[in-house]
Amino acid sequence: MCGIVGAVSSRNIVPVLVQGLQRLEYRGYDSCGVAIHRAAVVGGAVAPAGVGLQRARSTARVAELQTQVTQDQLAAGTGIAHTRWATHGAPAVHNAHPHFSHGPGADAASRPARVALVHNGIIENHDELRAELQAKGYVFDSQTDTEVIAHLVDALYDGDIFQAVRTARSRLHGAYAIAVFHKDEPQRMVGARQGSPLIMGVGEGGGEHFLASDAMALAGVTDQIVYLAEGDVVDVQLGRYWIEDTNGQTLTPAQRPVKTVQAHSGAAELGPYRHYMQKEIFEQPRAFGDTLEGIEGIAPELFDGQGEQPAAAWRVFKEIDNVLILACGTSYYSGCTAKYWLEEIAGIPTQVEVASEYRYRTSVPNPKTLVVTISQSGETADTLAALRHAQSLGMQHTLTICNVATSAMVRECALAYITRAGVEIGVASTKAFTTQLAGLFLLTLALAQAKGRLSADDEARHLKAMRHLPVALQAVLALEPQLIQWAEQFAQKDNALFLGRGLHYPIALEGALKLKEISYIHAEAYPAGELKHGPLALVTSAMPVVVVAPNDALLEKLKSNMQEVRARGGVLYVLADADSHISASEGIHVIRLPEHYGTLSPILHVVPLQLLAYHTALAKGTDVDKPRNLAKSVTVE
Ligand code: G6P
């Protein structure tokens, strides 16, 4: 995925680039770097010929890059910067962006760099292009697919960087957003996007211009944003810019309007918390309350479209006869939970698919399907591609549950529900998940209403239960000291098993995901009835088994499954609720959630699992907010 930021200005742009990188670290943090054109001197003038490109790169975090930049006294009006999530080539300095091209020849490295380039995405034909460029004498310094683009642009350059990028674009297969400049054009930068996000920012007075992966990178710098479309190439200069579409047509301002976007800086204060994840877990009562604010009753209008081709939800809800949910990661598990609600309460057949699988399999399209994408970021490449795939199959009724109102997902879906979790910084998703569940429960009720399955009494009862949830969540958060005790034991383990049944099976899946992604303990989740069909073979006294056990229709069956574990010496960690009637005894640890919450109980039961993962990671000393190898927003497939 990676994050990109670039600028052409008459002021020193390096602080803006470094700050932008800090805000883009959620897209990856394996390495980072910045390159400037030293001829674009501060004040808007151009230095005499001979002053060239300079860069600083680091495999540490952006804070370390800042130190390097200060030591090297990097300052210029033109620059690009990048934070990386490694796809091709290990996270090492020589693979860090920006990549330079010094031109062809074995001695090229001794000559000044000619092209500086940053890239987000994957170039699928990089091997073929590398061979071609090597045959022309280009020497490669990295294992990245990105360096191929830098050399390709250099090979095609004939005095006009815009033309070179335009031509290079036709040779690239795969996904990319790039920002690039050339040594001979100090006050010019070119951007292009295909399959990866890129926006342009117009600075004060229209004099300076920016490129970035998202508007958040430019928060506080400019709120005047142009969303580039697939295939766009943008020429960014001091005081002017123009955009061409994929067919080479110059676009008018009406075709790519400048929008005022209030992006959060993301630089939220930690307050009394040690990590963003902990803060975000504790923000859930507030986030849930905000998500419900202003909702007086259930109405399809809550889901009316906000995108490029908005639709009226009531009309769509009347027409559809099934739901297809597409999502990745934690968002996928919120979809799995919603399936139970949609089928039980709204009586609508529902499928949930991992977006990266759906987009490549042959499925049977049904135009009466409501395609629901769920995404915190609204930029996940696989989910966006799955949405577009569904649309290409003739399914035009699309809805997204999304946390970012300005995202591609919201723009591309006919209907939307914006969760109000606020900016989520910790890579492990927490408050986004519970607010997605809030949105999905409201969707269930709205669909039930459209299908004549929601009485006024039921509506009032469900809304009352939802409104009480912030208080109930607070009571669950108060269980933290007990979860710290469990976490101390989990931190000694190599494996863990999570069990749930029905509505709480997806919660067990989410609990296992949380534990593995931040504490690196191998964790798997099973519907408890499946235990005897395989995973029971793993159960010994060294295997902690977490059981999500509220009092529901399957509780007695779950208790039998727990006996199966105890009989093999497995140690149980049970999350019961006020009505579960499970007591602690030898080999059975119990934490009792204060209330019994019925249909909405997944929203409460996931919280102790988040706390368990958090405190286990803390006990193990891992990087909680930035776990190894992961990223917050995954904009490559
Ligand atoms: C990444 C994140 C996960 C997230 C998933 C889907 O893998 O680390 O926390 O659940 O992407 O992201 P989305 O923004 O589409 O919800």
XYZ file of C-alpha atoms and ligand atoms in Angstrom:
653
model
C 0.000 0.000 0.000
C 2.340 2.795 1.121
C 1.671 6.513 1.527
C 2.684 9.273 -0.862
C 2.987 12.991 -0.378
C 4.558 15.568 -2.686
C 4.609 19.322 -3.197
C 5.616 22.137 -5.508
C 5.787 25.419 -3.639
C 7.811 28.577 -3.205
C 8.333 27.833 0.503
C 10.403 25.127 2.144
C 8.165 22.119 1.766
C 10.172 19.554 3.732
C 8.304 20.061 7.053
C 4.989 19.565 5.217
C 6.283 16.365 3.618
C 7.541 14.916 6.899
C 4.320 15.815 8.706
C 2.347 14.282 5.830
C 4.356 11.058 6.212
C 3.567 10.943 9.906
C -0.131 11.022 9.040
C 0.290 8.392 6.345
C 2.166 5.895 8.507
C -1.090 3.959 8.895
C -0.577 2.849 5.274
C 2.712 1.150 6.128
C 5.791 1.804 8.206
C 8.503 -0.575 6.970
C 10.610 2.371 5.787
C 10.233 5.987 4.773
C 12.021 8.610 2.752
C 11.964 12.066 1.254
C 13.572 13.516 -1.901
C 13.864 17.168 -2.836
C 14.932 19.184 -5.821
C 17.588 21.478 -4.423
C 17.291 23.796 -7.429
C 13.727 24.698 -6.371
C 14.999 27.125 -3.801
C 12.854 28.607 -1.092
C 11.332 31.887 -2.283
C 10.172 30.497 -5.609
C 13.354 31.031 -7.660
C 15.350 28.350 -9.471
C 19.024 27.840 -8.656
C 21.586 27.794 -11.456
C 22.029 24.532 -13.325
C 23.990 21.849 -11.556
C 22.076 21.833 -8.294
C 20.313 18.520 -8.162
C 18.295 15.935 -6.315
C 18.878 14.889 -2.714
C 17.183 12.316 -0.528
C 17.077 10.825 2.963
C 15.736 7.336 3.659
C 15.286 5.263 6.786
C 14.019 1.888 7.923
C 13.084 3.421 11.254
C 9.988 5.494 11.827
C 9.289 8.949 10.425
C 10.554 10.544 13.658
C 14.034 9.194 12.817
C 13.769 10.445 9.243
C 13.046 13.885 10.681
C 16.396 13.777 12.501
C 18.205 12.862 9.270
C 16.426 15.591 7.342
C 17.465 18.164 9.947
C 21.065 16.928 10.017
C 21.302 16.976 6.209
C 19.631 20.414 6.128
C 17.147 19.318 3.488
C 15.150 22.337 2.322
C 13.501 23.057 -1.037
C 10.240 24.068 -2.680
C 9.795 20.790 -4.597
C 9.806 17.380 -2.971
C 8.205 13.969 -2.673
C 8.025 11.588 0.269
C 6.918 8.047 0.970
C 6.133 5.628 3.760
C 6.403 1.992 2.701
C 4.697 -1.323 3.252
C 7.057 -3.754 1.557
C 5.773 -5.867 -1.323
C 8.828 -6.396 -3.556
C 12.106 -6.434 -1.660
C 12.807 -6.510 2.052
C 12.309 -3.453 4.246
C 15.854 -2.112 3.746
C 17.195 1.360 2.981
C 18.102 0.486 -0.608
C 14.494 -0.590 -1.209
C 13.018 2.497 0.470
C 11.423 5.178 -1.714
C 11.983 7.707 -3.246
C 13.796 5.821 -5.987
C 16.202 7.625 -8.267
C 17.201 6.989 -11.835
C 20.656 8.184 -12.762
C 20.188 7.130 -16.366
C 21.766 4.105 -18.100
C 25.336 2.911 -17.842
C 27.500 0.979 -15.395
C 28.871 4.253 -14.018
C 25.426 5.874 -13.719
C 25.540 6.018 -9.924
C 28.483 8.408 -10.088
C 26.380 10.875 -12.092
C 23.690 13.106 -10.564
C 20.234 11.585 -10.245
C 17.796 12.578 -12.994
C 14.447 11.199 -11.827
C 12.982 10.871 -8.318
C 9.844 8.794 -7.886
C 7.526 7.415 -5.204
C 4.941 4.710 -5.816
C 2.047 3.019 -4.092
C 0.762 -0.208 -5.665
C 2.186 -3.193 -7.514
C 3.563 -3.246 -11.050
C 2.758 -6.735 -12.266
C 4.977 -6.689 -15.380
C 8.038 -5.413 -13.500
C 10.178 -8.430 -14.472
C 9.615 -7.876 -18.161
C 10.244 -4.121 -17.892
C 13.351 -4.667 -15.771
C 14.828 -6.988 -18.393
C 14.063 -4.461 -21.105
C 15.647 -1.605 -19.162
C 18.675 -3.690 -18.182
C 19.192 -4.373 -21.872
C 19.332 -0.587 -22.321
C 22.044 -0.366 -19.676
C 20.050 0.581 -16.589
C 21.504 -0.736 -13.361
C 19.094 -1.581 -10.538
C 19.867 -0.715 -6.927
C 16.801 -2.311 -5.362
C 14.529 -5.334 -5.590
C 11.445 -3.147 -5.923
C 8.970 -2.970 -8.766
C 9.050 0.819 -8.246
C 12.605 1.343 -9.470
C 11.439 -0.015 -12.813
C 9.074 2.966 -13.193
C 11.831 5.458 -12.293
C 14.119 4.058 -15.000
C 11.268 3.751 -17.490
C 10.379 7.433 -17.026
C 14.055 8.306 -17.426
C 14.309 6.268 -20.623
C 11.246 8.023 -22.057
C 12.203 11.539 -20.952
C 12.706 14.035 -23.722
C 12.528 17.400 -21.937
C 8.938 17.023 -20.669
C 8.246 14.938 -17.558
C 4.486 14.995 -18.182
C 4.905 13.409 -21.613
C 7.341 10.841 -20.196
C 4.864 9.759 -17.497
C 2.014 9.661 -19.993
C 3.961 7.308 -22.221
C 5.308 5.250 -19.317
C 1.746 4.747 -18.091
C 0.827 2.779 -21.182
C 3.616 0.297 -20.366
C 2.602 -0.336 -16.755
C 0.344 -3.235 -15.809
C -1.003 -3.358 -12.283
C -1.902 -0.789 -9.691
C -0.107 2.442 -9.044
C -0.231 5.930 -7.712
C 3.010 7.770 -8.411
C 4.572 11.165 -7.880
C 7.702 11.986 -9.838
C 9.970 14.881 -10.740
C 12.970 15.413 -13.023
C 16.213 17.253 -12.408
C 15.743 19.471 -15.479
C 12.321 20.755 -14.325
C 12.766 21.837 -10.729
C 9.319 23.344 -10.170
C 7.232 20.619 -11.691
C 5.893 17.307 -10.382
C 3.700 14.769 -12.141
C 1.261 12.344 -10.541
C -0.672 9.435 -12.020
C -3.102 6.936 -10.595
C -4.483 3.604 -11.658
C -5.940 1.351 -8.998
C -4.347 3.183 -6.045
C -5.618 6.402 -4.479
C -4.128 9.834 -5.216
C -5.490 13.280 -4.516
C -4.256 16.753 -5.405
C -4.326 19.650 -2.967
C -4.485 23.294 -3.977
C -2.592 25.470 -1.522
C -3.122 29.035 -0.425
C -3.829 31.421 -3.288
C -3.519 28.557 -5.777
C 0.257 29.050 -5.850
C 1.405 25.782 -4.317
C 0.119 22.336 -5.152
C 0.323 18.972 -3.478
C -0.166 15.315 -4.218
C -1.040 12.810 -1.508
C -2.533 9.392 -0.911
C -5.335 11.008 1.067
C -6.578 14.387 2.255
C -5.549 13.603 5.846
C -1.875 13.932 4.837
C -2.549 17.585 3.983
C -4.710 18.474 7.007
C -3.761 21.946 8.208
C -1.960 22.625 4.903
C -4.949 22.789 2.579
C -8.563 21.652 2.594
C -8.965 22.273 -1.175
C -8.860 18.801 -2.647
C -9.243 17.344 -6.143
C -9.993 13.605 -6.200
C -8.171 12.137 -9.169
C -9.982 9.364 -11.041
C -8.624 6.096 -12.380
C -6.222 6.754 -15.250
C -5.731 10.463 -14.509
C -2.327 12.098 -14.971
C -1.791 15.432 -13.251
C 0.832 18.037 -14.050
C 1.603 20.069 -10.942
C 3.548 23.316 -11.211
C 3.987 26.542 -9.273
C 0.741 28.475 -9.760
C -0.879 26.062 -12.222
C -1.908 22.470 -12.788
C -3.788 20.453 -15.328
C -5.241 16.998 -15.437
C -5.636 14.584 -18.307
C -7.870 11.558 -18.189
C -7.029 8.062 -19.293
C -7.858 8.944 -22.934
C -5.500 11.923 -22.977
C -8.349 14.479 -22.772
C -7.575 17.625 -20.798
C -10.188 17.913 -18.068
C -12.085 21.045 -17.107
C -12.394 22.167 -13.462
C -16.021 21.030 -13.635
C -14.898 17.492 -14.477
C -12.433 17.327 -11.581
C -13.834 19.874 -9.132
C -11.900 21.260 -6.197
C -13.775 20.175 -3.066
C -13.482 21.565 0.421
C -12.640 18.608 2.620
C -12.465 18.763 6.380
C -9.898 16.053 6.993
C -8.953 15.135 10.526
C -5.263 15.499 11.136
C -5.198 12.108 12.796
C -2.702 13.527 15.249
C -5.052 12.752 18.101
C -3.743 13.161 21.607
C -3.140 9.972 23.540
C -4.398 11.518 26.761
C -3.999 9.145 29.714
C -3.531 6.103 27.455
C -0.320 4.294 26.567
C -1.368 3.365 23.046
C -3.910 4.432 20.461
C -5.412 0.954 20.535
C -6.130 1.255 24.247
C -7.532 4.746 23.735
C -9.729 3.533 20.889
C -11.036 0.605 22.920
C -12.044 3.029 25.666
C -13.594 5.443 23.170
C -16.192 2.873 22.163
C -19.043 4.100 24.374
C -18.545 7.596 22.926
C -18.141 6.345 19.343
C -21.230 4.183 19.642
C -23.215 7.069 21.120
C -22.070 9.408 18.300
C -23.011 6.852 15.677
C -26.562 6.779 17.050
C -26.850 10.513 17.616
C -29.797 12.143 15.919
C -31.480 8.831 15.137
C -35.067 9.249 16.273
C -36.426 6.180 14.554
C -35.654 3.632 11.887
C -35.927 5.048 8.381
C -34.330 4.026 5.086
C -33.181 7.641 4.626
C -30.423 6.917 7.122
C -28.733 5.103 4.241
C -29.330 7.573 1.409
C -26.410 7.904 -0.968
C -23.640 10.478 -0.664
C -21.527 9.440 -3.619
C -21.220 10.186 -7.299
C -24.493 8.459 -8.249
C -26.571 8.556 -5.095
C -29.810 6.638 -4.768
C -32.796 6.786 -2.432
C -32.563 3.935 0.042
C -36.307 3.272 0.406
C -36.625 2.485 -3.294
C -33.626 0.153 -3.215
C -34.733 -1.592 -0.019
C -38.125 -2.331 -1.563
C -36.556 -3.839 -4.635
C -33.816 -6.103 -3.293
C -34.436 -9.673 -2.143
C -31.004 -10.681 -0.836
C -27.810 -9.205 0.573
C -24.187 -9.831 -0.415
C -21.624 -8.475 2.049
C -18.049 -7.895 0.840
C -15.224 -6.930 3.185
C -11.746 -7.800 4.499
C -10.182 -8.385 7.912
C -12.086 -7.146 10.918
C -14.727 -5.595 8.651
C -15.390 -9.068 7.244
C -16.146 -10.334 10.744
C -18.632 -7.528 11.338
C -20.302 -8.690 8.121
C -20.364 -12.291 9.403
C -22.142 -11.077 12.555
C -24.653 -9.070 10.507
C -25.604 -12.159 8.510
C -27.225 -13.606 11.638
C -29.174 -10.377 12.213
C -30.246 -9.933 8.590
C -31.564 -13.459 8.255
C -33.217 -13.644 11.678
C -34.703 -10.157 11.984
C -35.150 -8.975 8.382
C -35.636 -12.451 6.869
C -33.310 -11.585 3.980
C -30.966 -14.272 2.622
C -27.427 -13.008 3.185
C -24.026 -14.097 1.938
C -20.775 -12.774 3.331
C -17.626 -13.059 1.233
C -14.003 -12.160 1.697
C -13.565 -9.461 -0.948
C -10.278 -10.833 -2.298
C -11.950 -14.169 -3.038
C -15.197 -12.826 -4.454
C -13.490 -10.606 -7.012
C -11.826 -13.578 -8.697
C -14.424 -16.318 -8.553
C -17.238 -17.027 -10.931
C -20.437 -16.259 -9.084
C -24.075 -16.069 -10.043
C -25.109 -12.407 -10.172
C -28.589 -11.356 -9.174
C -29.657 -7.773 -9.961
C -31.968 -7.863 -6.942
C -28.980 -8.118 -4.601
C -28.056 -5.360 -2.189
C -24.244 -5.371 -2.308
C -22.946 -4.126 1.041
C -19.278 -3.254 1.409
C -17.923 -2.738 4.906
C -14.709 -0.810 5.357
C -13.189 1.371 8.029
C -10.926 3.208 5.579
C -13.076 3.045 2.469
C -9.875 2.514 0.471
C -9.128 -1.215 0.834
C -8.097 -2.329 -2.652
C -9.696 -5.778 -2.507
C -13.017 -4.453 -1.218
C -13.109 -1.699 -3.841
C -12.260 -4.203 -6.568
C -14.959 -6.586 -5.306
C -17.491 -3.743 -5.380
C -16.535 -2.849 -8.948
C -16.679 -6.508 -9.915
C -20.223 -6.803 -8.523
C -21.211 -3.637 -10.406
C -19.711 -5.010 -13.607
C -21.914 -8.081 -13.160
C -24.989 -5.857 -13.235
C -25.556 -5.439 -9.506
C -26.199 -1.724 -9.149
C -27.762 -1.664 -5.671
C -24.694 -0.890 -3.597
C -24.354 0.306 -0.031
C -21.328 0.908 2.127
C -20.868 0.987 5.871
C -17.775 3.131 6.111
C -15.912 5.328 8.580
C -14.487 7.836 6.077
C -17.082 10.028 4.368
C -14.652 11.234 1.686
C -13.398 7.773 0.707
C -13.615 6.053 -2.669
C -16.034 3.503 -1.179
C -18.569 6.202 -0.256
C -18.102 7.921 -3.601
C -18.639 4.709 -5.543
C -21.597 3.239 -3.662
C -25.168 4.332 -4.342
C -26.048 4.222 -0.626
C -23.963 4.806 2.486
C -23.951 4.756 6.229
C -21.063 6.684 7.787
C -20.012 5.357 11.157
C -18.779 7.997 13.535
C -15.937 6.123 15.166
C -13.581 9.058 14.527
C -10.060 8.554 13.226
C -8.786 5.092 14.136
C -4.999 5.006 14.378
C -4.155 1.634 15.940
C -3.650 -0.934 13.186
C -5.819 -3.426 15.065
C -9.359 -2.217 14.468
C -11.566 -1.820 17.552
C -13.992 1.090 17.636
C -14.467 0.849 13.870
C -15.718 -2.727 14.386
C -18.291 -1.914 17.058
C -19.590 1.109 15.149
C -19.835 -1.013 11.995
C -21.988 -3.397 14.016
C -24.149 -0.415 15.025
C -24.568 0.549 11.351
C -25.291 -3.033 10.346
C -27.889 -3.460 13.069
C -29.628 -0.262 11.909
C -29.480 -1.588 8.348
C -31.085 -4.823 9.517
C -33.910 -2.895 11.166
C -34.389 -0.617 8.123
C -34.563 -3.625 5.789
C -36.943 -5.398 8.173
C -39.125 -2.294 8.099
C -39.046 -2.118 4.286
C -40.088 -5.780 4.158
C -42.923 -5.249 6.652
C -41.202 -7.297 9.358
C -40.631 -4.599 11.959
C -43.497 -3.700 14.263
C -43.481 -0.339 16.023
C -42.974 -2.206 19.316
C -39.970 -4.099 17.999
C -38.496 -0.884 16.606
C -38.872 0.855 19.965
C -37.438 -2.152 21.855
C -34.369 -2.453 19.609
C -33.681 1.280 19.656
C -33.962 1.354 23.436
C -31.438 -1.480 23.697
C -29.062 0.298 21.317
C -29.289 3.555 23.226
C -28.373 1.783 26.439
C -25.288 0.192 24.863
C -22.841 3.034 25.668
C -23.593 2.488 29.371
C -23.320 -1.275 29.012
C -20.002 -0.880 27.156
C -18.676 1.264 29.981
C -19.469 -1.509 32.441
C -17.602 -4.029 30.277
C -14.564 -1.736 30.082
C -14.511 -1.729 33.875
C -13.551 -5.429 33.671
C -10.056 -4.445 32.452
C -8.224 -5.498 35.684
C -9.537 -9.066 35.336
C -8.451 -9.181 31.701
C -4.973 -7.996 32.678
C -4.738 -11.089 34.905
C -5.751 -13.355 32.019
C -3.311 -11.555 29.712
C -0.379 -12.318 32.029
C -1.122 -16.022 31.528
C -1.692 -15.704 27.770
C 1.630 -13.916 27.301
C 3.351 -17.208 28.312
C 1.530 -19.222 25.615
C 2.320 -19.992 21.998
C -1.202 -20.871 20.877
C -4.788 -20.142 21.782
C -8.171 -21.390 20.672
C -11.322 -19.264 20.572
C -14.790 -20.802 20.555
C -18.217 -19.310 19.983
C -21.547 -20.387 18.590
C -24.143 -18.643 16.435
C -23.893 -14.860 16.569
C -20.795 -15.156 18.713
C -18.784 -17.327 16.371
C -17.709 -14.236 14.353
C -16.820 -12.612 17.677
C -14.554 -15.570 18.474
C -12.970 -15.092 15.025
C -12.406 -11.407 15.729
C -10.932 -12.206 19.171
C -8.449 -14.643 17.607
C -7.526 -12.110 14.919
C -6.904 -9.396 17.518
C -4.657 -11.690 19.567
C -2.582 -12.898 16.627
C -2.121 -9.537 14.939
C -0.751 -7.660 17.912
C 0.726 -10.291 20.259
C 1.949 -12.704 17.516
C 0.449 -15.642 19.414
C -1.017 -18.179 17.041
C -4.764 -18.124 17.568
C -7.612 -19.865 15.802
C -11.347 -19.625 16.200
C -13.922 -22.338 15.681
C -17.658 -22.643 15.997
C -17.651 -24.739 19.179
C -19.614 -27.591 17.564
C -16.690 -28.151 15.189
C -14.260 -28.830 18.017
C -14.641 -32.586 17.849
C -14.029 -32.572 14.098
C -10.376 -31.633 14.376
C -9.180 -28.897 16.720
C -9.796 -31.004 19.820
C -6.619 -32.852 18.815
C -4.691 -29.691 19.726
C -6.107 -29.378 23.220
C -3.682 -30.044 26.067
C -3.026 -28.269 29.352
C -0.805 -25.852 27.359
C -3.726 -24.693 25.223
C -5.843 -21.835 26.596
C -9.360 -21.997 25.205
C -11.377 -18.778 25.207
C -15.125 -19.318 25.118
C -17.610 -16.575 24.250
C -20.560 -17.753 26.317
C -23.505 -15.408 26.737
C -26.820 -16.909 27.687
C -28.356 -17.665 24.322
C -30.209 -20.566 22.746
C -26.971 -22.493 22.226
C -25.528 -22.063 25.715
C -26.281 -25.625 26.872
C -24.616 -27.014 23.748
C -21.646 -24.734 24.379
C -21.359 -26.022 27.939
C -21.030 -29.562 26.546
C -18.267 -28.348 24.231
C -16.510 -26.840 27.250
C -16.661 -30.214 29.018
C -14.985 -31.779 25.987
C -12.105 -29.333 26.455
C -11.829 -29.882 30.225
C -11.824 -33.651 29.756
C -8.625 -33.228 27.683
C -6.939 -30.991 30.248
C -7.541 -27.758 28.313
C -7.852 -24.585 30.390
C -11.004 -22.558 29.766
C -11.286 -18.775 29.832
C -15.001 -18.097 29.692
C -16.671 -14.771 28.908
C -20.094 -15.301 30.402
C -22.861 -12.796 30.925
C -25.222 -12.036 33.777
C -27.472 -14.987 32.873
C -24.969 -17.636 31.753
C -24.669 -19.428 35.138
C -21.130 -20.632 34.606
C -18.904 -20.648 37.682
C -15.161 -20.634 38.012
C -13.562 -23.901 39.137
C -10.391 -25.909 38.552
C -9.250 -25.127 34.982
C -12.195 -22.782 34.344
C -11.643 -19.019 34.601
C -14.781 -16.924 34.259
C -15.300 -13.232 33.631
C -18.929 -12.275 33.857
C -20.207 -9.357 31.756
C -22.615 -7.418 33.962
C -25.659 -7.564 31.689
C -27.308 -10.034 29.368
C -27.800 -8.360 26.040
C -29.456 -10.835 23.685
C -29.267 -9.943 20.004
C -26.825 -7.087 20.526
C -24.501 -9.018 22.812
C -21.729 -9.417 20.136
C -21.082 -5.679 20.520
C -20.344 -6.177 24.213
C -18.530 -9.508 24.015
C -15.915 -8.333 21.574
C -14.656 -5.681 24.010
C -13.048 -8.049 26.565
C -11.395 -9.859 23.653
C -9.904 -6.548 22.471
C -8.634 -5.877 25.994
C -7.224 -9.395 26.302
C -5.258 -8.986 23.063
C -4.085 -5.509 24.045
C -2.800 -6.516 27.478
C -1.220 -9.718 26.171
C 0.686 -7.674 23.591
C 1.659 -5.210 26.295
C 2.958 -8.026 28.491
C 4.958 -9.388 25.547
C 6.347 -5.955 24.686
C 5.271 -5.910 21.039
C 4.583 -2.726 19.085
C 0.859 -2.566 19.801
C -0.156 0.235 17.455
C 2.121 -0.793 14.599
C 2.416 -4.583 14.630
C 5.085 -6.082 12.430
C 4.353 -6.655 8.739
C 0.891 -5.073 8.889
C -0.648 -1.760 7.882
C -3.817 0.052 8.721
C -5.002 0.641 5.203
C -4.314 -1.972 2.552
C -4.407 -0.317 -0.833
C -2.753 -3.152 -2.749
C -4.394 -6.458 -3.478
C -6.145 -4.075 7.312
C -6.246 -3.641 8.753
C -7.420 -4.333 9.435
C -8.696 -4.071 8.647
C -8.556 -4.491 7.187
C -9.736 -4.019 6.352
O -5.764 -5.402 7.248
O -5.045 -3.927 9.445
O -7.557 -3.842 10.743
O -9.747 -4.780 9.233
O -7.396 -3.882 6.625
O -9.717 -2.613 6.310
P -10.956 -1.711 6.043
O -10.404 -0.309 6.096
O -11.466 -2.053 4.674
O -11.962 -1.961 7.091
